[in-house]
Amino acid sequence: MEERGSPDGDLARSLEQGPEGPETPIQVVLRVRPMSAAELRRGQQSVLHCSGTRTLQVSPPGGGPEVAFRFGAVLDAARTQEDVFRACGVRRLGELALRGFSCTVFTFGQTGSGKTYTLTGPPPQGEGVPVPPSLAGIMQRTFAWLLDRVQHLGAPVTLRASYLEIYNEQVRDLLSLGSPRPLPVRWNKTRGFYVEQLRVVEFGSLEALMELLQTGLSRRRSSAHTLNQASSRSHALLTIYISRQTAQQMPSVDPGEPPVGGKLCFVDLAGSEKVAATGSRGELMLEANSINRSLLALGHCISLLLDPQRKQSHIPFRDSKLTKLLADSLGGRGVTLMVACVSPSAQCLPETLSTLRYASRAQRVTTRPQAPKSPVAKQPQRLETEMLQLQEENRRLQFQLDQMDCKASGLSGARVAWAQRNLYGMLQEFMLENERLRKEKSQLQNSRDLARNEQRILAQQVHALERRLLSACYHHQQGPGLTPPCPCLMAPAPPCHALPPLYSCPCCHICPLCRVPLAHWACLPGEHHLPQVLDPEASGGRPPSARPPPWAPPCSPGSAKCPRERSHSDWTQTRVLAEMLTEEEVVPSAPPLPVRPPKTSPGLRGGAGVPNLAQRLEALRDQIGSSLRRGRSQPPCSEGARSPGQVLPPH
Ligand code: ADP
Ligand code: MG
């Protein structure tokens, strides 16, 4: 039955506020062992009396003043091992360890006061002889409870154990496969103090754990002296590592680290002893000195931890291996239970009082329990750090890429800045612009092809009309039926017609295409009926109006002069033809002969665009029609009687 006022309830209440809760004092339980048979034989009296469940009264022999000490629980000699186990609230510690806390149970007291007995029961009666269940100590009972508890948990739990002793300030692995050898104690930021190369053994059953315990106990140093026939000569630390691996959890990040999770550590300290009282000599005396030195360091740390200014003061945990390994339990993030063991014998009163004062101070030491962060909790922070690193690397690479692009393409400063901001955006813009230009180019190519076709058709029509016009002129000058028409009218256009079309030199009287003699076209001296595109050197220094076009046949001697003036219609014909050839407006240099205004529309003039060809064609048709009409209606007239609108008769 659980006692009222046991530390179990207080501890639970103090930790209910969560891992980051308030500071929690070290829980201290006092156990008074019964008088041994030897003490009773020597007639020694008990000087300790329990008052209630939490107070111990010390009655010095000889009638001195009584001293009372108050602890979380005080267990007199009549209490069984089971009572002690229940009163200590070790099950609560086990629950906390399952939740990830680091919990420590350690016994403290004078040698022979019952520390080892409280933790592991009486010493084994022989090799392989188990401790009777009723006498099993806190450790065996906790093991049994823990294994049973784990079996009823929903999530799988991994259990491991290590067991070491600190003997003469050397850490030895009690579970090592070979003979125990000194192991170094290290420190790092995440783990604090730890023993390097310590063997951690996984176990899955109570039997396996008990076997580990027995192995360690059998290898632990013990000796007999006056006060204890099986005196522990070393501090022993058995630690159970509890890993609850849920579906979301991941394995430990660093394979060198121990499993992340709760810890339950049992510390069986070697007892302080007066060498004179124990009669230790030689090696025993050296061991006693070493034990006392480490216990002294532990007491010193506890005293400093009680200092209100302790946060500013240095706690000398490094003074001994023991204080190093108990640093987290005493002043760190662990949950700690101290079981102070005392002997009731008056002969041990000085050491008992020392232990009581020591335990009283210890229970005022506080820790700040905190469950170690699991890899799951670390994961977001780790991922966030990784993400930031990758983002930074991404930015750096993008910047370098932008610089390379800018050097290659010589982009402007504003564009460089924009590209640095968004390289992908720049790429998209180029792609869109490319696509737009492709479409535009395709449309322009289609328009160009259409215009070429139209131009070709119109050019063919113009050419046919030109030949008709020439033929009509020829007939008009020669008279109908006198001379056969130009053969080019009857045959497909020879290659020469692909050249700039007909350009009748008024001085040559020959069709420049088919070499048929043409009508005598009079032209005024110095009249510009050709565009100003001819090479003046090629013309032999003559004025442009007087020289023939380059493709015209050479003029025959004696015909350099045009004896007759052109009529207005002749001039118009020539001009229209010239404009068709050159696709430029022909401006007469001399006053033309516009007796009547020309019928040419403004659309015929200016601009060389293909659409004008249709209008020019229409105008040409009109010209041909009017010429033919005039030729039919008017007979050839004499030079003196001709009108400006008449076509000149041949010579
Ligand atoms: P310590 O470890 O403190 O030096 P031990 O645990 O070895 O002392 O105990 C010394 C002796 O006293 C042992 O023989 C042990 O069996 C006995 N003893 C200690 N406590 C009790 C107890 N509560 N009931 C019966 N015997 C005890
Ligand atoms: Mg012991």
XYZ file of C-alpha atoms and ligand atoms in Angstrom:
679
model
C 0.000 0.000 0.000
C 1.302 3.416 -0.932
C 2.032 5.622 2.000
C 0.507 9.011 2.441
C 2.996 11.773 1.978
C 5.288 9.669 -0.108
C 7.492 11.486 -2.613
C 5.622 9.716 -5.389
C 2.685 12.119 -5.200
C 4.820 15.246 -4.716
C 7.047 14.358 -7.605
C 4.112 13.689 -9.865
C 2.500 16.996 -8.956
C 5.707 18.932 -9.444
C 6.190 17.457 -12.885
C 2.625 17.750 -14.091
C 3.392 21.106 -15.600
C 5.455 19.422 -18.267
C 9.077 18.958 -19.146
C 9.762 22.672 -19.033
C 8.118 22.981 -15.636
C 9.460 24.587 -12.502
C 12.530 23.503 -10.658
C 12.065 20.237 -8.823
C 13.936 19.418 -5.603
C 15.815 16.191 -5.200
C 13.529 13.779 -3.432
C 15.099 12.214 -0.338
C 13.893 9.093 1.385
C 15.515 8.041 4.627
C 15.863 4.397 5.441
C 16.995 3.159 8.816
C 18.339 -0.344 8.704
C 17.722 -2.698 11.623
C 20.355 -3.330 14.209
C 22.633 -6.054 13.040
C 23.180 -9.168 15.122
C 26.741 -8.041 15.879
C 25.594 -4.666 17.137
C 22.985 -6.219 19.295
C 25.586 -8.597 20.659
C 27.775 -5.678 21.525
C 24.838 -4.137 23.358
C 24.655 -1.068 21.293
C 21.507 0.993 21.423
C 19.489 2.662 18.738
C 19.550 6.420 18.834
C 17.063 6.953 15.979
C 13.307 7.172 16.366
C 10.838 7.738 13.615
C 8.083 10.235 14.263
C 5.363 9.791 11.719
C 6.256 9.000 8.138
C 8.506 11.960 7.450
C 10.410 12.867 10.568
C 13.365 11.241 12.201
C 14.436 12.104 15.716
C 17.968 11.567 16.869
C 18.421 11.015 20.575
C 22.097 11.230 21.454
C 23.248 8.899 24.214
C 23.856 10.580 27.537
C 20.740 12.759 27.341
C 21.848 15.320 24.806
C 19.350 17.471 22.882
C 17.246 15.632 20.360
C 17.603 16.559 16.743
C 14.827 16.085 14.209
C 15.202 15.677 10.487
C 12.375 15.821 8.011
C 12.444 14.046 4.682
C 10.049 13.079 1.992
C 9.676 9.737 3.658
C 11.286 8.063 6.632
C 11.271 4.297 6.714
C 12.181 2.585 9.931
C 13.826 -0.779 10.361
C 10.562 -2.626 10.273
C 9.869 -1.706 6.671
C 10.237 -4.411 4.112
C 11.932 -4.128 0.780
C 8.549 -3.872 -0.865
C 7.599 -0.985 1.428
C 10.766 0.831 0.517
C 10.149 0.275 -3.162
C 6.643 1.677 -2.926
C 7.569 4.578 -0.665
C 10.375 5.704 -2.905
C 8.037 6.223 -5.813
C 10.367 4.478 -8.199
C 7.471 3.522 -10.414
C 6.795 7.181 -10.960
C 10.392 7.627 -11.952
C 9.991 4.719 -14.342
C 6.977 6.413 -15.937
C 8.961 9.602 -16.340
C 11.805 7.648 -17.896
C 9.349 6.134 -20.359
C 8.313 9.692 -21.264
C 11.895 10.567 -22.006
C 13.171 11.977 -18.733
C 16.517 11.173 -17.254
C 15.904 9.727 -13.792
C 18.378 8.742 -11.125
C 18.063 6.788 -7.929
C 21.100 6.806 -5.732
C 21.805 5.552 -2.284
C 23.987 7.385 0.135
C 25.265 6.681 3.588
C 27.933 5.263 5.789
C 29.481 1.979 4.859
C 27.400 -0.915 6.148
C 24.277 1.243 6.420
C 22.351 -0.861 3.915
C 22.792 0.989 0.573
C 23.513 -2.085 -1.475
C 20.905 -4.000 0.404
C 18.309 -1.365 -0.384
C 19.138 -1.385 -4.061
C 19.888 -5.027 -4.774
C 19.077 -6.965 -1.613
C 21.460 -9.009 0.485
C 24.677 -10.249 -1.048
C 24.283 -13.518 -2.941
C 24.717 -16.574 -0.814
C 26.654 -18.340 -3.470
C 27.603 -18.365 -7.128
C 24.438 -18.354 -9.197
C 22.175 -18.337 -6.174
C 19.482 -15.734 -6.761
C 18.275 -13.291 -4.192
C 14.970 -14.380 -2.658
C 12.134 -12.361 -4.204
C 11.020 -10.984 -0.865
C 14.481 -9.550 -0.297
C 14.946 -8.192 -3.784
C 15.934 -4.581 -3.772
C 14.632 -1.536 -5.557
C 16.461 -2.433 -8.714
C 15.011 -5.872 -9.222
C 11.550 -4.638 -8.386
C 11.887 -1.755 -10.758
C 13.115 -4.111 -13.464
C 10.122 -6.336 -13.014
C 7.723 -3.430 -13.043
C 9.384 -1.845 -16.098
C 9.359 -4.998 -18.195
C 5.741 -5.565 -17.315
C 4.914 -1.969 -18.131
C 6.691 -2.106 -21.460
C 4.791 -5.221 -22.441
C 1.517 -3.386 -21.984
C 2.557 -0.318 -23.935
C 1.105 0.155 -27.379
C 4.329 1.335 -29.004
C 7.455 -0.770 -29.234
C 10.154 0.066 -26.702
C 13.829 -0.678 -27.004
C 15.629 -1.345 -23.735
C 19.386 -1.259 -23.273
C 21.593 -1.361 -20.224
C 25.084 -0.399 -19.192
C 26.819 -1.101 -15.919
C 30.014 0.515 -14.696
C 31.914 1.124 -11.523
C 34.190 3.900 -10.401
C 36.973 2.254 -8.562
C 39.944 4.306 -7.378
C 38.846 7.070 -9.727
C 38.807 4.784 -12.699
C 35.722 3.938 -14.706
C 35.445 0.230 -15.462
C 32.884 -1.467 -17.614
C 31.191 -4.202 -15.624
C 29.590 -5.582 -18.791
C 32.709 -5.563 -20.930
C 33.359 -8.718 -22.901
C 36.969 -8.906 -21.801
C 38.476 -7.965 -18.508
C 37.397 -4.493 -17.360
C 39.741 -1.738 -18.424
C 39.677 1.982 -17.569
C 37.406 4.024 -19.803
C 37.671 7.786 -20.349
C 34.950 10.191 -19.310
C 34.243 12.749 -22.040
C 32.021 15.736 -22.387
C 30.226 17.334 -25.309
C 27.481 19.868 -25.662
C 24.662 17.498 -26.499
C 25.468 14.612 -24.192
C 27.188 16.315 -21.314
C 29.534 13.941 -19.476
C 29.616 10.408 -20.815
C 31.816 7.346 -20.702
C 33.479 6.601 -23.977
C 33.346 3.051 -25.366
C 31.003 1.910 -22.645
C 29.215 -1.269 -23.652
C 25.482 -0.842 -23.900
C 23.596 -4.130 -24.054
C 20.105 -4.446 -25.458
C 17.783 -6.740 -23.582
C 14.214 -7.836 -24.020
C 13.329 -9.794 -20.912
C 13.538 -9.517 -17.168
C 15.724 -12.572 -17.073
C 18.240 -11.034 -19.418
C 18.357 -7.871 -17.344
C 18.740 -9.814 -14.140
C 21.586 -11.692 -15.701
C 23.294 -8.408 -16.586
C 22.816 -7.248 -13.019
C 24.282 -10.404 -11.604
C 27.225 -10.187 -13.972
C 27.961 -6.672 -12.817
C 27.525 -7.410 -9.162
C 29.856 -10.366 -9.378
C 32.536 -8.262 -11.078
C 32.194 -5.314 -8.773
C 34.948 -4.807 -6.235
C 34.004 -5.610 -2.640
C 35.971 -6.411 0.446
C 35.378 -7.304 4.006
C 36.188 -5.037 6.867
C 35.057 -4.544 10.403
C 31.733 -2.887 9.631
C 30.752 -4.841 6.522
C 31.644 -8.310 5.384
C 30.681 -7.433 1.812
C 31.651 -3.805 1.629
C 31.433 -2.234 -1.810
C 34.745 -0.671 -2.710
C 33.434 1.196 -5.708
C 30.561 3.373 -6.860
C 28.385 1.408 -9.255
C 26.087 2.889 -11.870
C 23.595 0.725 -13.718
C 21.696 2.639 -16.407
C 18.679 1.509 -18.403
C 18.102 3.368 -21.656
C 14.496 3.444 -22.782
C 13.698 4.228 -26.422
C 10.084 4.484 -27.428
C 10.117 4.389 -31.205
C 6.848 5.582 -32.681
C 5.910 5.574 -36.348
C 6.952 9.211 -36.681
C 10.264 8.815 -34.951
C 13.507 8.404 -36.764
C 16.657 6.657 -35.671
C 19.382 8.575 -33.924
C 21.039 11.129 -36.214
C 24.535 10.402 -34.988
C 25.274 6.675 -34.864
C 27.892 7.317 -32.173
C 25.302 8.667 -29.787
C 23.372 6.455 -27.397
C 19.709 5.837 -28.104
C 17.614 8.930 -27.601
C 14.944 8.548 -24.950
C 14.537 8.197 -21.220
C 17.093 6.948 -18.764
C 16.767 5.260 -15.450
C 20.009 5.161 -13.514
C 20.708 3.351 -10.251
C 23.765 4.525 -8.352
C 25.089 2.455 -5.503
C 27.686 4.603 -3.829
C 30.486 3.176 -1.856
C 30.066 4.204 1.744
C 32.121 6.758 3.510
C 34.189 5.257 6.216
C 36.531 6.174 8.983
C 39.650 4.192 8.307
C 40.232 3.914 12.014
C 36.752 2.507 12.525
C 36.897 0.066 9.637
C 40.478 -0.939 10.283
C 41.370 -0.667 6.611
C 45.016 -1.113 5.759
C 47.017 -1.190 2.595
C 44.856 -1.473 -0.496
C 41.686 -1.124 1.564
C 42.948 2.144 2.950
C 43.758 3.422 -0.532
C 40.266 2.449 -1.676
C 38.734 4.148 1.354
C 40.665 7.320 0.677
C 39.564 7.307 -2.938
C 35.946 6.683 -1.927
C 36.024 9.421 0.654
C 37.606 11.854 -1.773
C 34.899 11.353 -4.364
C 32.173 11.560 -1.714
C 33.742 14.746 -0.471
C 33.603 16.161 -3.993
C 29.954 15.132 -4.192
C 29.201 16.885 -0.904
C 31.029 19.980 -2.089
C 28.973 20.124 -5.284
C 25.763 19.734 -3.322
C 26.787 22.566 -1.004
C 27.493 24.834 -3.936
C 24.264 23.826 -5.634
C 22.450 25.083 -2.578
C 24.000 28.495 -2.978
C 21.367 31.004 -4.182
C 24.015 32.511 -6.417
C 24.882 29.118 -7.819
C 24.018 30.149 -11.328
C 26.917 32.540 -11.185
C 29.191 30.182 -9.301
C 31.168 27.339 -10.720
C 30.136 23.844 -9.671
C 33.250 21.648 -9.588
C 31.672 18.563 -11.137
C 35.008 17.839 -12.793
C 36.672 17.233 -9.444
C 35.819 13.533 -9.580
C 34.481 10.912 -11.957
C 31.527 10.445 -9.654
C 30.456 14.085 -9.737
C 30.979 14.201 -13.472
C 28.606 11.304 -14.024
C 26.091 12.641 -11.507
C 26.243 16.218 -12.746
C 23.047 15.994 -14.743
C 21.226 14.257 -11.902
C 22.230 16.844 -9.343
C 22.096 20.138 -11.133
C 20.848 19.456 -14.607
C 17.669 18.329 -16.273
C 17.166 15.021 -14.483
C 14.746 13.768 -11.872
C 16.630 12.499 -8.852
C 15.782 10.408 -5.863
C 18.212 9.927 -3.006
C 17.800 7.103 -0.591
C 19.816 7.996 2.482
C 20.672 4.957 4.543
C 21.644 5.139 8.176
C 22.488 2.738 10.922
C 20.555 3.114 14.175
C 23.540 2.156 16.250
C 24.861 4.739 18.688
C 28.355 3.706 17.628
C 27.667 5.095 14.137
C 26.049 8.317 15.391
C 28.649 10.770 14.051
C 28.437 9.266 10.542
C 24.650 9.067 10.830
C 24.408 12.745 11.747
C 26.723 13.577 8.877
C 24.547 11.588 6.494
C 21.375 13.234 7.813
C 22.803 16.711 7.366
C 24.072 15.740 3.978
C 20.658 14.396 2.904
C 18.892 17.419 4.363
C 20.971 19.695 2.196
C 20.506 17.473 -0.840
C 16.760 17.677 -0.695
C 17.027 21.423 -1.110
C 18.933 20.996 -4.340
C 16.684 21.527 -7.310
C 16.858 20.384 -10.879
C 14.888 21.498 -13.912
C 13.548 18.267 -15.398
C 13.533 18.283 -19.158
C 12.941 15.454 -21.551
C 15.656 15.234 -24.177
C 14.504 16.387 -27.572
C 13.790 13.452 -29.810
C 14.990 13.389 -33.387
C 11.398 14.148 -34.388
C 11.541 17.399 -32.462
C 14.953 18.177 -33.876
C 13.848 17.383 -37.395
C 12.018 20.635 -38.277
C 14.910 22.729 -37.056
C 17.394 20.580 -38.926
C 15.326 20.744 -42.091
C 14.884 24.463 -41.718
C 18.628 24.950 -41.417
C 19.199 22.728 -44.414
C 16.595 24.629 -46.397
C 18.205 27.965 -45.586
C 21.580 26.644 -46.673
C 20.148 25.387 -49.949
C 18.356 28.677 -50.561
C 21.564 30.570 -50.006
C 23.410 28.271 -52.380
C 20.635 28.670 -54.921
C 20.847 32.443 -54.712
C 24.602 32.349 -55.150
C 24.448 30.078 -58.186
C 21.665 32.133 -59.753
C 23.690 35.282 -59.270
C 26.707 33.711 -60.971
C 24.537 32.499 -63.835
C 23.014 35.935 -64.279
C 26.426 37.513 -64.371
C 27.560 35.091 -67.064
C 24.434 35.785 -69.117
C 24.828 39.513 -68.769
C 28.435 39.417 -69.872
C 27.490 37.334 -72.883
C 24.553 39.390 -74.036
C 25.570 42.845 -72.862
C 22.238 43.567 -71.245
C 21.545 47.003 -69.915
C 21.843 47.785 -66.225
C 18.116 47.787 -65.615
C 17.723 44.523 -67.412
C 20.612 43.045 -65.482
C 18.919 43.987 -62.255
C 15.696 42.528 -63.474
C 17.398 39.355 -64.639
C 19.103 38.959 -61.322
C 15.768 39.213 -59.658
C 14.115 36.706 -61.890
C 16.107 34.673 -64.340
C 13.205 32.439 -65.097
C 11.007 35.447 -65.846
C 13.582 36.720 -68.308
C 13.669 33.397 -70.066
C 9.892 33.414 -70.350
C 9.909 36.904 -71.772
C 12.441 35.948 -74.405
C 10.414 32.909 -75.376
C 7.249 34.980 -75.784
C 9.061 37.611 -77.764
C 10.585 34.932 -79.945
C 7.197 33.441 -80.619
C 5.738 36.844 -81.467
C 8.553 37.577 -83.893
C 8.152 34.200 -85.546
C 4.460 34.874 -86.197
C 5.195 38.328 -87.504
C 7.864 36.981 -89.812
C 5.507 34.324 -91.128
C 2.807 36.924 -91.830
C 5.275 39.146 -93.625
C 6.502 36.234 -95.726
C 2.923 35.413 -96.722
C 2.271 39.053 -97.636
C 5.463 39.181 -99.613
C 4.556 36.038 -101.562
C 1.090 37.397 -102.327
C 2.554 40.709 -103.469
C 5.076 38.933 -105.663
C 2.366 36.880 -107.304
C 0.262 39.938 -107.887
C 3.231 41.835 -109.197
C 4.117 39.028 -111.555
C 0.563 38.839 -112.926
C 0.339 42.578 -113.344
C 3.739 42.711 -114.965
C 2.601 40.111 -117.496
C -0.529 42.112 -118.207
C 1.454 45.313 -118.527
C 3.853 43.654 -120.839
C 1.077 42.347 -123.062
C -0.492 45.793 -123.162
C 2.821 47.380 -123.996
C 3.204 45.106 -126.940
C -0.291 45.909 -127.998
C 0.446 49.567 -127.661
C 3.575 49.274 -129.741
C 1.756 47.288 -132.310
C -0.996 49.879 -132.408
C 1.540 52.651 -132.796
C 3.235 50.748 -135.559
C 0.002 50.183 -137.406
C -0.937 53.746 -136.934
C 2.362 54.965 -138.412
C 2.631 52.445 -141.237
C -0.937 52.174 -142.023
C -3.014 49.120 -141.565
C -1.981 46.136 -143.557
C 1.256 47.658 -144.882
C 3.671 46.075 -142.463
C 3.284 42.907 -140.522
C 2.958 43.483 -136.817
C 5.824 43.012 -134.517
C 6.483 39.244 -134.228
C 6.714 39.589 -130.516
C 2.997 40.172 -130.424
C 2.391 36.763 -131.864
C 4.867 34.809 -129.881
C 5.397 34.285 -126.210
C 7.527 36.859 -124.560
C 11.136 36.253 -125.375
C 13.681 36.519 -122.611
C 14.459 40.025 -123.634
C 11.014 41.045 -122.513
C 11.909 40.162 -119.004
C 14.285 43.044 -119.119
C 12.944 46.437 -118.366
C 10.103 46.578 -120.784
C 9.796 48.583 -123.825
C 11.573 51.796 -123.790
C 11.400 53.428 -127.146
C 14.170 55.710 -127.831
C 12.687 58.481 -129.863
C 15.854 58.732 -131.851
C 16.204 55.098 -132.878
C 12.877 54.196 -134.478
C 13.430 50.538 -133.599
C 11.642 48.402 -131.062
C 14.319 47.742 -128.468
C 12.918 44.309 -127.830
C 12.277 42.793 -131.156
C 14.256 45.163 -133.356
C 11.294 46.032 -135.437
C 11.460 49.521 -136.918
C 9.142 51.756 -135.018
C 7.345 54.939 -135.714
C 9.336 58.034 -135.781
C 8.896 59.532 -132.402
C 9.744 63.105 -132.235
C 11.288 64.425 -129.163
C 12.246 67.863 -128.219
C 15.913 68.557 -127.723
C 16.805 68.372 -124.088
C 13.452 66.871 -123.088
C 13.656 64.621 -120.061
C 11.622 61.606 -120.803
C 13.793 59.330 -118.764
C 14.303 59.304 -115.048
C 17.479 60.714 -113.700
C 19.036 57.366 -113.160
C 21.376 57.134 -116.052
C 25.043 57.258 -115.745
C 26.253 60.581 -117.121
C 29.590 59.106 -118.104
C 27.995 56.319 -120.032
C 25.973 58.875 -121.899
C 29.044 60.484 -123.352
C 28.436 63.810 -121.749
C 25.124 64.320 -123.383
C 22.268 65.623 -121.322
C 20.124 62.888 -119.834
C 17.208 63.764 -122.006
C 19.307 63.327 -125.135
C 20.880 60.027 -124.460
C 19.225 56.660 -124.908
C 18.702 54.186 -122.120
C 21.484 51.700 -121.660
C 19.507 48.814 -123.074
C 18.439 50.747 -126.137
C 20.089 49.852 -129.450
C 22.678 52.257 -130.698
C 21.364 55.183 -132.649
C 21.996 55.232 -136.320
C 24.157 58.054 -137.584
C 22.246 60.969 -138.819
C 19.220 60.273 -136.785
C 20.341 61.885 -133.590
C 17.891 64.632 -133.906
C 14.207 64.243 -133.501
C 12.680 66.314 -136.123
C 9.235 66.349 -134.679
C 7.793 67.292 -131.355
C 5.810 64.828 -129.357
C 2.191 65.323 -128.783
C 0.726 65.418 -125.237
C -0.524 61.886 -125.468
C 2.857 60.740 -126.689
C 4.491 62.376 -123.803
C 2.006 60.854 -121.407
C 2.579 57.423 -122.862
C 6.248 57.768 -122.475
C 5.990 59.085 -119.031
C 3.666 56.327 -117.901
C 5.928 53.737 -119.354
C 8.923 55.309 -117.731
C 7.195 55.345 -114.422
C 6.243 51.735 -114.800
C 9.811 50.852 -115.515
C 11.350 52.830 -112.768
C 8.414 52.779 -110.391
C 9.115 56.431 -109.755
C 7.424 59.545 -110.749
C 8.805 61.116 -113.873
C 8.907 64.840 -113.605
C 9.447 66.695 -116.813
C 12.366 69.033 -116.747
C 10.879 71.207 -119.415
C 7.352 72.434 -119.562
C 5.446 69.468 -120.841
C 2.894 69.868 -123.415
C -0.213 69.778 -121.331
C -2.585 71.335 -123.728
C -5.157 69.521 -121.806
C -4.726 68.104 -118.334
C -3.490 64.577 -118.256
C -5.959 61.927 -117.333
C -3.553 60.111 -115.185
C -4.801 59.768 -111.692
C -2.715 60.715 -108.658
C -2.548 57.073 -107.821
C -0.305 56.538 -110.749
C 2.242 58.886 -109.469
C 4.607 58.483 -106.670
C 5.275 55.366 -104.763
C 6.473 52.129 -106.172
C 4.095 49.851 -104.377
C 2.579 46.844 -105.997
C -1.020 48.071 -105.567
C -0.228 50.963 -107.950
C 0.425 48.506 -110.719
C -3.276 47.833 -111.033
C -3.980 51.520 -111.418
C -1.163 51.925 -113.856
C -2.482 49.020 -115.797
C -5.851 50.664 -115.959
C -4.295 53.914 -117.101
C -2.287 52.099 -119.721
C -5.409 50.475 -121.025
C -6.996 53.874 -121.302
C -3.985 55.179 -123.128
C -4.003 52.315 -125.570
C -7.701 52.660 -126.118
C -7.468 56.364 -126.806
C -4.471 55.880 -129.084
C -6.258 53.237 -131.063
C -9.333 55.364 -131.320
C -7.362 58.302 -132.530
C -5.465 56.182 -135.009
C -8.657 54.900 -136.455
C -10.434 58.214 -136.564
C -7.598 60.438 -137.893
C -5.551 59.826 -141.000
C -1.890 60.659 -140.928
C -1.424 64.348 -141.308
C 1.375 66.539 -142.535
C 3.953 67.875 -140.142
C 2.687 71.375 -140.234
C -0.913 70.493 -139.736
C -0.566 68.053 -136.889
C -2.073 68.765 -133.564
C -0.378 68.225 -130.252
C -2.567 65.228 -129.507
C -1.809 63.418 -132.725
C 0.602 60.621 -133.185
C 3.228 61.609 -135.631
C 3.271 59.828 -138.929
C 6.411 58.088 -140.022
C 8.803 59.590 -142.346
P 26.504 -0.781 2.411
O 26.258 -1.157 1.037
O 25.830 0.462 2.788
O 27.915 -0.794 2.747
P 25.205 -3.228 2.816
O 24.014 -3.015 1.978
O 26.209 -4.046 2.237
O 25.845 -1.896 3.321
O 24.684 -3.851 4.198
C 25.560 -4.275 5.081
C 24.967 -5.450 5.759
O 23.762 -5.114 6.391
C 24.641 -6.568 4.794
O 24.996 -7.778 5.321
C 23.180 -6.465 4.591
O 22.620 -7.723 4.366
C 22.688 -5.881 5.901
N 21.539 -5.068 5.808
C 21.539 -3.823 5.378
N 20.314 -3.317 5.409
C 19.490 -4.273 5.841
C 18.070 -4.350 6.084
N 17.264 -3.349 5.879
N 17.568 -5.507 6.533
C 18.362 -6.542 6.750
N 19.700 -6.539 6.554
C 20.261 -5.390 6.098
Mg 27.459 -1.371 -0.634
